[in-house]
PDB file of C-alpha atoms in Angstrom:
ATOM      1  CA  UNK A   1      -5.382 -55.197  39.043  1.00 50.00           C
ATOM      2  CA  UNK A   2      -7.171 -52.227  40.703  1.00 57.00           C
ATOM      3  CA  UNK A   3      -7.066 -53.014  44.111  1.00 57.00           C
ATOM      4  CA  UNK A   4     -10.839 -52.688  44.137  1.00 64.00           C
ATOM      5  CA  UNK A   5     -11.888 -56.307  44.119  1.00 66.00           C
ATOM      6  CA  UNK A   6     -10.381 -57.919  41.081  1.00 67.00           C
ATOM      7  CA  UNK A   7     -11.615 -55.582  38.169  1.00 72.00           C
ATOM      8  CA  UNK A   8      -9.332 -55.610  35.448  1.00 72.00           C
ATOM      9  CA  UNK A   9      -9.662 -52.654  32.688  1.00 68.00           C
ATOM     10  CA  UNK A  10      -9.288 -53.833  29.176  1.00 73.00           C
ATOM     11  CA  UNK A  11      -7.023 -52.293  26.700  1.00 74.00           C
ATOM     12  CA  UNK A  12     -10.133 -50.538  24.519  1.00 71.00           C
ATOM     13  CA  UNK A  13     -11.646 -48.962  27.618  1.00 68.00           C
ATOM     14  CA  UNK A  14      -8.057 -47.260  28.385  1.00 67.00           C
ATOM     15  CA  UNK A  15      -7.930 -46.409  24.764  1.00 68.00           C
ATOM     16  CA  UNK A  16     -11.429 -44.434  24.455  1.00 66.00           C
ATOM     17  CA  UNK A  17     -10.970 -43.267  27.904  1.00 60.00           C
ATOM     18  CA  UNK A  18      -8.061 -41.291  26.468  1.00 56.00           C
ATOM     19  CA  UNK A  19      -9.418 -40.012  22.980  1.00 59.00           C
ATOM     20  CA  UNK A  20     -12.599 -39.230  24.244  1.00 68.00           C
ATOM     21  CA  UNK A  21     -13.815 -35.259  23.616  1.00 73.00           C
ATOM     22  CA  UNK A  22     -12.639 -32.853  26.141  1.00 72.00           C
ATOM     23  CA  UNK A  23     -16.807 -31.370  28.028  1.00 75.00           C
ATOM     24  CA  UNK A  24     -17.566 -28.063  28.331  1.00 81.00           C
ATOM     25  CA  UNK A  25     -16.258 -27.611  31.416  1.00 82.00           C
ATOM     26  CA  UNK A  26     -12.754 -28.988  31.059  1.00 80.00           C
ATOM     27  CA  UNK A  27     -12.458 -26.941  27.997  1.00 81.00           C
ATOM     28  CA  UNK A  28     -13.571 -23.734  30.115  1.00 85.00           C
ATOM     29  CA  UNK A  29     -10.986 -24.850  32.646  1.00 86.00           C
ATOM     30  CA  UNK A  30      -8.222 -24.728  30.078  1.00 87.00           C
ATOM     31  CA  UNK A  31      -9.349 -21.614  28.347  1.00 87.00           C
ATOM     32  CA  UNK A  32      -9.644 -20.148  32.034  1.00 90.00           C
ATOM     33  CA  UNK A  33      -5.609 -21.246  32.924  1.00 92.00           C
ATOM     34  CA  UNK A  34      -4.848 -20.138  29.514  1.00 92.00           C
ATOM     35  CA  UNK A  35      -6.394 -16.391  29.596  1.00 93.00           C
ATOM     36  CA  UNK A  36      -4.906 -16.159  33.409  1.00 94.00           C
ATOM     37  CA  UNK A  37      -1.311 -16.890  32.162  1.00 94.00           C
ATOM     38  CA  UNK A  38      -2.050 -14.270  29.673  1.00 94.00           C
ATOM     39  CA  UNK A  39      -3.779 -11.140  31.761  1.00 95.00           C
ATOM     40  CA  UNK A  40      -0.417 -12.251  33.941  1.00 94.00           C
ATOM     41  CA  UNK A  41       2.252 -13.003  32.129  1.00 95.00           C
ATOM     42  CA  UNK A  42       4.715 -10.844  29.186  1.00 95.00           C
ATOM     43  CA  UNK A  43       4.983 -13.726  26.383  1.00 92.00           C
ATOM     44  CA  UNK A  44       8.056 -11.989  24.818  1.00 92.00           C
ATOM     45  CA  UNK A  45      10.443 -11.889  28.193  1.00 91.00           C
ATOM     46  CA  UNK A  46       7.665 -14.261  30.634  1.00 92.00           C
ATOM     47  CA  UNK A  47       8.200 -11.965  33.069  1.00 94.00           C
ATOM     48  CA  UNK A  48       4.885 -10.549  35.173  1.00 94.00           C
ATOM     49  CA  UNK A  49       3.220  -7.994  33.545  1.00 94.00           C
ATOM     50  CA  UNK A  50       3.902  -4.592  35.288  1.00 93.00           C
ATOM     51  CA  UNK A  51       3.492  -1.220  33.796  1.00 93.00           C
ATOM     52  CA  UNK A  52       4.038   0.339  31.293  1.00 94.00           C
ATOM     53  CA  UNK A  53       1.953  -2.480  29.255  1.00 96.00           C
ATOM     54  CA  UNK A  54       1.426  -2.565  25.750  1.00 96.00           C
ATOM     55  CA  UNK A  55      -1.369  -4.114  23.519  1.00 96.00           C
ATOM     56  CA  UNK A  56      -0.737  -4.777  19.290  1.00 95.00           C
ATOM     57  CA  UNK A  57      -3.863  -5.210  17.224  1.00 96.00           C
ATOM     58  CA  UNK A  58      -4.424  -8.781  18.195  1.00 95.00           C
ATOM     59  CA  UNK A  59      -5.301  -7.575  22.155  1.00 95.00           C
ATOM     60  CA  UNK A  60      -2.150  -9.481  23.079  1.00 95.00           C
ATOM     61  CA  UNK A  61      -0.690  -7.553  26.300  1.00 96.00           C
ATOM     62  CA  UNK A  62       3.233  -7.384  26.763  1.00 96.00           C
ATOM     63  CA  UNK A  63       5.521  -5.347  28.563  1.00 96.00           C
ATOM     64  CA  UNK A  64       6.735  -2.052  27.229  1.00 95.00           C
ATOM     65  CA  UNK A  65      10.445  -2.565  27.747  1.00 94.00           C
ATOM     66  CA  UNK A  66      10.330  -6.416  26.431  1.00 93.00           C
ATOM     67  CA  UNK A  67       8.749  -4.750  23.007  1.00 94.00           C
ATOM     68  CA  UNK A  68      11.363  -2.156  22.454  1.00 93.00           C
ATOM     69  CA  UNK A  69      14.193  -4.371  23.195  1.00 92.00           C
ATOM     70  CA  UNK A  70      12.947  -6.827  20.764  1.00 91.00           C
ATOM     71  CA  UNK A  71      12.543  -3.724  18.092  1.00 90.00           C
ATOM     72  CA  UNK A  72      16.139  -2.341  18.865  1.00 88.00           C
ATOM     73  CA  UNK A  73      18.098  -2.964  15.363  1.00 83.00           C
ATOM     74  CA  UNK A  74      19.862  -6.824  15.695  1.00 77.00           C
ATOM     75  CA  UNK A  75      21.625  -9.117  13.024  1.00 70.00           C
ATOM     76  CA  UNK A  76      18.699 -11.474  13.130  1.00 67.00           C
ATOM     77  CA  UNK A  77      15.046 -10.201  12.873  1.00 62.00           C
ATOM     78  CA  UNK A  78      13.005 -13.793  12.362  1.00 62.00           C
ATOM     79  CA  UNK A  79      13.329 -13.739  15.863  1.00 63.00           C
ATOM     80  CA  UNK A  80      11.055 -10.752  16.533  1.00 63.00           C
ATOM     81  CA  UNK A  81       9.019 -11.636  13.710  1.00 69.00           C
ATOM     82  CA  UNK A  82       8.521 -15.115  15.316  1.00 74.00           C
ATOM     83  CA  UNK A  83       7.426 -13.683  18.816  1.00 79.00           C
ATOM     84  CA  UNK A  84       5.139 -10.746  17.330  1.00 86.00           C
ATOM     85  CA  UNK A  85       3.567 -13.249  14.439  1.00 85.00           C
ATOM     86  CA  UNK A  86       4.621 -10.129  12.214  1.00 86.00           C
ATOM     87  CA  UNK A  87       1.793  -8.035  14.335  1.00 91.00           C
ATOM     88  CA  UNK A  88       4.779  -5.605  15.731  1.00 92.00           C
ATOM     89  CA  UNK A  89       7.040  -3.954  13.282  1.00 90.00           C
ATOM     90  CA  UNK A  90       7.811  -0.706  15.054  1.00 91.00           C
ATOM     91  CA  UNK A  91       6.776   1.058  18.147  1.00 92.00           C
ATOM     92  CA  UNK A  92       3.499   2.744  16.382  1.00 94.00           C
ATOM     93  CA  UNK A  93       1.959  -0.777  15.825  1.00 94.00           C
ATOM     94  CA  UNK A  94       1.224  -1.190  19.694  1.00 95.00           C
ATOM     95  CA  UNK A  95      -0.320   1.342  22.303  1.00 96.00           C
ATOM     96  CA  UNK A  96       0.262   1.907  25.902  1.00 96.00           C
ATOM     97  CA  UNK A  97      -2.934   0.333  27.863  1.00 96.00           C
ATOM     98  CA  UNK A  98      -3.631   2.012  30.994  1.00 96.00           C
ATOM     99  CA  UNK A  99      -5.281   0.504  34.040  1.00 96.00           C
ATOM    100  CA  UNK A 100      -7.374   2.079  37.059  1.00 95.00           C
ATOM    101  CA  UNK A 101      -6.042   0.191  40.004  1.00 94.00           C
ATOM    102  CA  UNK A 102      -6.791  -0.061  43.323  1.00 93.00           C
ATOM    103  CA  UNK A 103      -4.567  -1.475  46.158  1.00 89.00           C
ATOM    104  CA  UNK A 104      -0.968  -1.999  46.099  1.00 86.00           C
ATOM    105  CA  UNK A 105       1.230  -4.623  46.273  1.00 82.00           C
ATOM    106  CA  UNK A 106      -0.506  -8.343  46.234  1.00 83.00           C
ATOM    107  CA  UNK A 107      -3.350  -6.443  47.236  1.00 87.00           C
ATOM    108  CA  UNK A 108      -3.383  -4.765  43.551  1.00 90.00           C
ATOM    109  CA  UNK A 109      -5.993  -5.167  41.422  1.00 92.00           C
ATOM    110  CA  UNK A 110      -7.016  -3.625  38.030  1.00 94.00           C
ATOM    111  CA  UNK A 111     -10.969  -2.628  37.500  1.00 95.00           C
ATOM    112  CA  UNK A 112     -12.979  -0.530  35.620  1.00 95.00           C
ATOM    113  CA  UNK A 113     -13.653   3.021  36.033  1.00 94.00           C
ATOM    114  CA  UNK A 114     -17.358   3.538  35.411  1.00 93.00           C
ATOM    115  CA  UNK A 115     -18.508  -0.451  37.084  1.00 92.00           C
ATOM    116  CA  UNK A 116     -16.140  -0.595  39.603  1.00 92.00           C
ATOM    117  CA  UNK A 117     -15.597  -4.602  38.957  1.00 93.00           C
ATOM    118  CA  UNK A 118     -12.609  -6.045  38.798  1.00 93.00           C
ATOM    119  CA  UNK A 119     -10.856  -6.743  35.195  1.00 95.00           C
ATOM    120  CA  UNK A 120      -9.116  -9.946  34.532  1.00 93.00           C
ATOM    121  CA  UNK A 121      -9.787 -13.378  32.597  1.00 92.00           C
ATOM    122  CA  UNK A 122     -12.957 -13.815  33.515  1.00 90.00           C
ATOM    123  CA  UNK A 123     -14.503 -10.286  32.726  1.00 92.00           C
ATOM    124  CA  UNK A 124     -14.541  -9.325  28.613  1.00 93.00           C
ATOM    125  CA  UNK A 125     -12.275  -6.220  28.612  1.00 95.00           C
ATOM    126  CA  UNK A 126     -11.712  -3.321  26.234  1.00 96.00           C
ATOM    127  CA  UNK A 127      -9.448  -0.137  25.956  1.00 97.00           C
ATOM    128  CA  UNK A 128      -9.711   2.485  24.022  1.00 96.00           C
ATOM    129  CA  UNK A 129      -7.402   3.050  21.102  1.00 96.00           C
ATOM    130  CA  UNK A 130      -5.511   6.098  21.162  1.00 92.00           C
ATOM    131  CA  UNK A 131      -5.472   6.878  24.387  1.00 95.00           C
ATOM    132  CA  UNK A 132      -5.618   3.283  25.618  1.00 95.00           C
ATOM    133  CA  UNK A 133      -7.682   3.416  28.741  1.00 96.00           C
ATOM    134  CA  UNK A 134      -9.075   0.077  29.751  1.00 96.00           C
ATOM    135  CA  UNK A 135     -12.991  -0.602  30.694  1.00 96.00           C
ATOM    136  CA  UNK A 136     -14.968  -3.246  30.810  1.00 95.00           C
ATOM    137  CA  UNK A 137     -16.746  -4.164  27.288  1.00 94.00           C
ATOM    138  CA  UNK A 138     -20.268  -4.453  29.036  1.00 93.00           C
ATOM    139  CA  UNK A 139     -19.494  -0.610  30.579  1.00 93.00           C
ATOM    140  CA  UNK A 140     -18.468   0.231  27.275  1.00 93.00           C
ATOM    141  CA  UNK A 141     -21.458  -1.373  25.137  1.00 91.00           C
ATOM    142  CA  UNK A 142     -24.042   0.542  28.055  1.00 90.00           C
ATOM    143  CA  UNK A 143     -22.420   3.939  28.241  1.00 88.00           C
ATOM    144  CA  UNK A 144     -22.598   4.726  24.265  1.00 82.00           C
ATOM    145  CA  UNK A 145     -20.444   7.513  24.308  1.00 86.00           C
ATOM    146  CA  UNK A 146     -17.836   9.447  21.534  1.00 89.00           C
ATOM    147  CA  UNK A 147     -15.664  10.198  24.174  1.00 92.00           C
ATOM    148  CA  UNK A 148     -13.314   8.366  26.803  1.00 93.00           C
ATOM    149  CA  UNK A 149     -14.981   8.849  30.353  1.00 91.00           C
ATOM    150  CA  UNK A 150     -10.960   8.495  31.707  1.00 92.00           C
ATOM    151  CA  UNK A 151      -9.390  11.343  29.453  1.00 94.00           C
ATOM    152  CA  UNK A 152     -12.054  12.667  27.310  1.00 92.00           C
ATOM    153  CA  UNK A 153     -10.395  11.605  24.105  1.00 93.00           C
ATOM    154  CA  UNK A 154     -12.422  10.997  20.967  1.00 94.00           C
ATOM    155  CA  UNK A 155     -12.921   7.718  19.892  1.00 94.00           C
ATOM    156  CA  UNK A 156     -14.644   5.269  17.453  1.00 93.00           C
ATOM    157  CA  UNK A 157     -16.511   1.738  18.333  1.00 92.00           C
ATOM    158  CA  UNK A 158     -14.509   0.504  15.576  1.00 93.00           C
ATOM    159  CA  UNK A 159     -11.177   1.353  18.407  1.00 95.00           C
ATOM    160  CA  UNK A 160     -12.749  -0.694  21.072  1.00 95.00           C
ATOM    161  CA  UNK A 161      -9.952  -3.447  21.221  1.00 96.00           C
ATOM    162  CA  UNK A 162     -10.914  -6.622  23.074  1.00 96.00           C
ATOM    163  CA  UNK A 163      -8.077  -7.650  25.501  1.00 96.00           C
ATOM    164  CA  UNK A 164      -7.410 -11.401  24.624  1.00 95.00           C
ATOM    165  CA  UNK A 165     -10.293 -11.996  22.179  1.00 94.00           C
ATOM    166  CA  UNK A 166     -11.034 -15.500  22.713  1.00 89.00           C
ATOM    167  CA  UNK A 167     -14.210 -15.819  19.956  1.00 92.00           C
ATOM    168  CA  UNK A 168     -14.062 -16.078  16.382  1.00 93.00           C
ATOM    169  CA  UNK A 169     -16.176 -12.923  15.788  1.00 95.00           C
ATOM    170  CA  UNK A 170     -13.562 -10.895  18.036  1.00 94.00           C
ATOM    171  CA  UNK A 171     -10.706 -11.835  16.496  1.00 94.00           C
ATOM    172  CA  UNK A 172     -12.148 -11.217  12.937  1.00 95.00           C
ATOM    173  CA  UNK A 173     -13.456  -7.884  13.700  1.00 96.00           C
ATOM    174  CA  UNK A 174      -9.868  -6.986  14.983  1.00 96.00           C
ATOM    175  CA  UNK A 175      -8.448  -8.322  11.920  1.00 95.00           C
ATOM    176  CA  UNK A 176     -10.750  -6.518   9.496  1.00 96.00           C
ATOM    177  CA  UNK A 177     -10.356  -3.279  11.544  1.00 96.00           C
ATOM    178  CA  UNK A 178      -6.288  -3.674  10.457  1.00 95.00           C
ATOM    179  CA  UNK A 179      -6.789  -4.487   7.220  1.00 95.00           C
ATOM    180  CA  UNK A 180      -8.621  -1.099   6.882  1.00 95.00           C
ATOM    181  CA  UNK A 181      -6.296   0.858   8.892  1.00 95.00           C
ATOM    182  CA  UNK A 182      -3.283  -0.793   6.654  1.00 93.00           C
ATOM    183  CA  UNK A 183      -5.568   0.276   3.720  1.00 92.00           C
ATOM    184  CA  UNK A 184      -5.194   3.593   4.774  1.00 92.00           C
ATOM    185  CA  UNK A 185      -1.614   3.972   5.094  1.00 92.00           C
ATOM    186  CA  UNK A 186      -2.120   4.068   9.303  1.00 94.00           C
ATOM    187  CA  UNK A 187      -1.052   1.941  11.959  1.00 95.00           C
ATOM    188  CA  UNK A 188      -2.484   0.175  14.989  1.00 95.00           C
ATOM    189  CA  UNK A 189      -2.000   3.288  16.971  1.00 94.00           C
ATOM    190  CA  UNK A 190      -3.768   5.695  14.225  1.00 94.00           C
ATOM    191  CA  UNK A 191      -0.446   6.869  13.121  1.00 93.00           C
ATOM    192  CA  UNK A 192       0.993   7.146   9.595  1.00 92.00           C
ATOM    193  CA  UNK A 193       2.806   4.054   8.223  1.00 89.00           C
ATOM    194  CA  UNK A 194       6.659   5.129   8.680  1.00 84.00           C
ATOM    195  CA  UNK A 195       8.473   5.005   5.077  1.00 78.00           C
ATOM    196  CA  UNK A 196       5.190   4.815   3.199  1.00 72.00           C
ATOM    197  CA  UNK A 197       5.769   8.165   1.283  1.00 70.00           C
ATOM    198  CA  UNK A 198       8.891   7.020   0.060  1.00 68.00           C
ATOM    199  CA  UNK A 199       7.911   3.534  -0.964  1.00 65.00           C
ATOM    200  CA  UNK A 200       5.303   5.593  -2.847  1.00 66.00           C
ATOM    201  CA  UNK A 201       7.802   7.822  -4.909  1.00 67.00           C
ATOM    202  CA  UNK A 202       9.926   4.428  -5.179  1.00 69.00           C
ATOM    203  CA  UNK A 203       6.700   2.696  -7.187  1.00 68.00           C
ATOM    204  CA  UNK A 204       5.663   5.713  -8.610  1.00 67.00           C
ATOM    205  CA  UNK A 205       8.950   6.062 -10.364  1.00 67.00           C
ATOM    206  CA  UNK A 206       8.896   2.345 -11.107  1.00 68.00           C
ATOM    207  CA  UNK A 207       5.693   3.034 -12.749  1.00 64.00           C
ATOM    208  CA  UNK A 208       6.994   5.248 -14.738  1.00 59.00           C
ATOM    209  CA  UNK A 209      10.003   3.373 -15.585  1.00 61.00           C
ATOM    210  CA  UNK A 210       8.008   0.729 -16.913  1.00 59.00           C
ATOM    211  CA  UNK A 211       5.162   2.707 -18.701  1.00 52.00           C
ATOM    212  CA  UNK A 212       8.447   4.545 -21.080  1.00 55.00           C
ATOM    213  CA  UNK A 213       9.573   0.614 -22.077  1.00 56.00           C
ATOM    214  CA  UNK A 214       6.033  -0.038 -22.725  1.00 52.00           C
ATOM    215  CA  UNK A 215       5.446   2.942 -24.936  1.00 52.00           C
ATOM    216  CA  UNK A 216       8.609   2.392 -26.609  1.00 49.00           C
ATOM    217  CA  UNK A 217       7.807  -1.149 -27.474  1.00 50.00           C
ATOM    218  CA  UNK A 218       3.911  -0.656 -28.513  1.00 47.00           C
ATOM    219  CA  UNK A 219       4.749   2.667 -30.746  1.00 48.00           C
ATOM    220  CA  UNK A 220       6.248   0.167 -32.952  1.00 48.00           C
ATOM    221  CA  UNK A 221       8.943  -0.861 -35.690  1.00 45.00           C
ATOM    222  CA  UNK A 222       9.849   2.887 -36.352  1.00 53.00           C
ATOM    223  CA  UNK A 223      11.353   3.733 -33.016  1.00 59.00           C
ATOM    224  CA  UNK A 224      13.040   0.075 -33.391  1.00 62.00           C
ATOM    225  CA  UNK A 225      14.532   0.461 -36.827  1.00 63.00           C
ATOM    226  CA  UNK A 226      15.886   4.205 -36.219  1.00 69.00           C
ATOM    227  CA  UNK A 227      17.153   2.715 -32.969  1.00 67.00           C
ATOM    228  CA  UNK A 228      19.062   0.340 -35.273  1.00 71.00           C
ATOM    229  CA  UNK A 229      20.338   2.154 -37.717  1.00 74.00           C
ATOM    230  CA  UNK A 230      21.439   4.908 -35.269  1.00 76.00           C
ATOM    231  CA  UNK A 231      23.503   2.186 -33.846  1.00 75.00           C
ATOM    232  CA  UNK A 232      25.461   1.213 -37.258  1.00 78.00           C
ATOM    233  CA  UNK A 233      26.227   4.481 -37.835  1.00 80.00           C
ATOM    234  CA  UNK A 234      27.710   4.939 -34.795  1.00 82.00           C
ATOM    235  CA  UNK A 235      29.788   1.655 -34.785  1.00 82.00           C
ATOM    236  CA  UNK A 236      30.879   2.328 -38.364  1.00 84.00           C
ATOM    237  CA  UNK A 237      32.223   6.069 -37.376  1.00 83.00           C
ATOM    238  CA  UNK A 238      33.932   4.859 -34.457  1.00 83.00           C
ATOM    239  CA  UNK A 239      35.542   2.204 -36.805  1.00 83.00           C
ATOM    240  CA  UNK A 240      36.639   4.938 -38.990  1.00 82.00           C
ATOM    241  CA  UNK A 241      38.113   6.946 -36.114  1.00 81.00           C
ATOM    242  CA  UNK A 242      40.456   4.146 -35.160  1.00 78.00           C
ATOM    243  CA  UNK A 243      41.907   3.488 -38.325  1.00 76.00           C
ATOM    244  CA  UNK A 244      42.257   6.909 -38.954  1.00 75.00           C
ATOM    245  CA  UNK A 245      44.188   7.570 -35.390  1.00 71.00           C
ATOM    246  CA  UNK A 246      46.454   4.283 -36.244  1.00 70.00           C
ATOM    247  CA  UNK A 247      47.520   5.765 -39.851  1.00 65.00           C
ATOM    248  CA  UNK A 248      48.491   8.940 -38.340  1.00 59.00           C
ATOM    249  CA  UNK A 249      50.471   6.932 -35.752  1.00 58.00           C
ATOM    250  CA  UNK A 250      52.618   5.077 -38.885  1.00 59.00           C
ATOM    251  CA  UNK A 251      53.428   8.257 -40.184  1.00 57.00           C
ATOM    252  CA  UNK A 252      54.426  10.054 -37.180  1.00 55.00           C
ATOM    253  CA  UNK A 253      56.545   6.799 -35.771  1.00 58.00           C
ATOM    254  CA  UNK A 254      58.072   6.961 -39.684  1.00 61.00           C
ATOM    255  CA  UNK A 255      59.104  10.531 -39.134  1.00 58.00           C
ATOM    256  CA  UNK A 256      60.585   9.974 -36.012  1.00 53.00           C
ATOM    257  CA  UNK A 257      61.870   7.171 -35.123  1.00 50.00           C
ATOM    258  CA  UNK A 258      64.781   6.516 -33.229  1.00 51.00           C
ATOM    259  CA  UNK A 259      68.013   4.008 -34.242  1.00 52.00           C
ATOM    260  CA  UNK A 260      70.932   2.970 -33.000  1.00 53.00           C
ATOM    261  CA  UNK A 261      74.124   4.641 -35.168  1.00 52.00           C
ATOM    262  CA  UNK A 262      75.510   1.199 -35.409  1.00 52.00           C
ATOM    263  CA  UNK A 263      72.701   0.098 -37.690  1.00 52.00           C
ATOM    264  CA  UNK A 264      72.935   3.151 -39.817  1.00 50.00           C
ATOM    265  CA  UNK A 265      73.227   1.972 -43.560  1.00 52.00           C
ATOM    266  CA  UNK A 266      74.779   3.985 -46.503  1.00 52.00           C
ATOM    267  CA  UNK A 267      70.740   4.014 -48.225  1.00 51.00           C
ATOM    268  CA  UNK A 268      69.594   5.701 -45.408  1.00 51.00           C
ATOM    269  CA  UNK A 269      69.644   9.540 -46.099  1.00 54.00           C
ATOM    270  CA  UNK A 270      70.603  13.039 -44.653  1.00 53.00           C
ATOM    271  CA  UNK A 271      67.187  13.492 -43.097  1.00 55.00           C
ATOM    272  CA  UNK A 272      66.977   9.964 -41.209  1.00 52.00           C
ATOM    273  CA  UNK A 273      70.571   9.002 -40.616  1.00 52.00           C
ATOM    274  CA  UNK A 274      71.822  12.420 -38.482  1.00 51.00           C
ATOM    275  CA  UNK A 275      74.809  13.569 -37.861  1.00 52.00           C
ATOM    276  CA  UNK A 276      77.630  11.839 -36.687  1.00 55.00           C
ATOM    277  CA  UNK A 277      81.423  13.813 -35.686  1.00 54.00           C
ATOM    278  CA  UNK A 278      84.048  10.773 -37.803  1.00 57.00           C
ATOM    279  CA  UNK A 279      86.561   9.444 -34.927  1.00 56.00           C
ATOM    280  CA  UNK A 280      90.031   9.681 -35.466  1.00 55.00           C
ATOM    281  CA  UNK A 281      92.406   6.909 -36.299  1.00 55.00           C
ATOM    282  CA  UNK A 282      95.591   6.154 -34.619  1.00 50.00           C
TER     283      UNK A 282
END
């Protein structure tokens, strides 16, 4: 019962009731709560964001000290790689976002240089990578400029990164923008790959490595056969080595050798049986 009069819901109403489509506007309500959490939150240590923050590729904010203590060297690195999605594999692969702020305290509240209007999950926000000032992307999309209007720093439009992309295009231009950067031996930052000139003389060598056993193979049964036949004649020499060593070790143990002057028999001669003073009998 409903308490309404004697209306009794049936079972199938209760059922599409609940499987029914989430509207527009509760799905706007949930993005809203989820981008808040977000432009609030660290996801690594869930503490509230507070400067120094960080951004990786993805736009994903942290907190500075909650990324280097997941990057100090531990026993078990699936961890990090869980909580980064293998975005994060050294401090070069995020950048230090800066925000213009106004206020302090509760009262604080991050906006945007040139409009003045206040930045958070309801306003589309960008910062600039390297320098990693933060404007708003409508500013940014207006001004047209080379340079930051913070810090003067040169930048591209392909280093606009949206904070929190939350459509398909953003996140795929983000993700292309990577894949060319990763392409080019640099990281999210603009800096060089760490390591990548070594794993280059590693592969080069391994290249190498492999193109001498390929050559050696394709030039054929001559290389094979003297291969071979260098090997018999150096297992038959060796052979003849040892035997010779062991019949020069007969004759020198037959020259010699030591007895025991109780075993000394009358066919033994001068040169093997020694001489021995005869003991007197009493």
């Amino acid at each position: 019962m409903g308490n309404d009069g004697g209306s009794i819901p049936r079972r199938i109403e209760l059922v599409k009731e609940a499987a029914r489509k989430p509207d527009t506007s509760t799905l706007r309500a949930t993005l809203l709560e989820a981008q808040t959490h977000a432009w609030t939150t660290c996801p690594i240590s869930n503490h509230p964001l507070a400067p120094p923050i960080a951004s990786d590729y993805a736009g994903t904010l942290y907190n500075k000290d909650a990324v280097l203590e997941q990057l100090l060297p531990k026993s078990d690195t699936t961890t990090s790689e869980d909580v980064f999605h293998g975005r994060v594999k050294c401090l070069r692969d995020v950048v230090e976002v800066v925000f213009t702020t106004i206020g302090t305290g509760k009262n604080e509240k991050r906006i945007c240089p040139i409009t003045s209007k206040e930045l958070g999950p309801s306003t589309r926000s960008v910062y600039l990578v390297p320098c990693g000032h933060v404007f708003s992307e409508a500013a940014i999309l207006e001004v047209k400029s080379e340079r930051c209007l913070k810090c003067n720093e040169i930048y591209t439009r392909d280093n606009t990164i949206n904070i929190l992309p939350n459509t398909p295009e953003q996140v795929d231009r983000l993700a292309e923008r990577i894949q060319k950067l990763r392409d080019a031996d640099l990281t999210h930052s603009l800096k060089k790959i760490p390591g990548v000139k070594k794993r280059r003389r590693e592969a080069a060598a391994a290249g190498l490595n492999s193109l001498d056993r390929t050559t050696l193979t394709t030039n054929g049964i001559n290389n094979a056969a003297t291969a071979s036949l260098t090997s018999k004649v150096l297992v038959e020499q060796e052979e003849r080595n040892k035997r010779r060593r062991n019949g020069m070790n007969d004759n020198l143990k037959s020259l010699f050798s030591v007895k025991d002057h109780s075993t000394i028999r009358k066919k033994d001669d001068f040169m093997t049986r020694g001489f021995s003073i005869p003991t007197k009998k009493i």
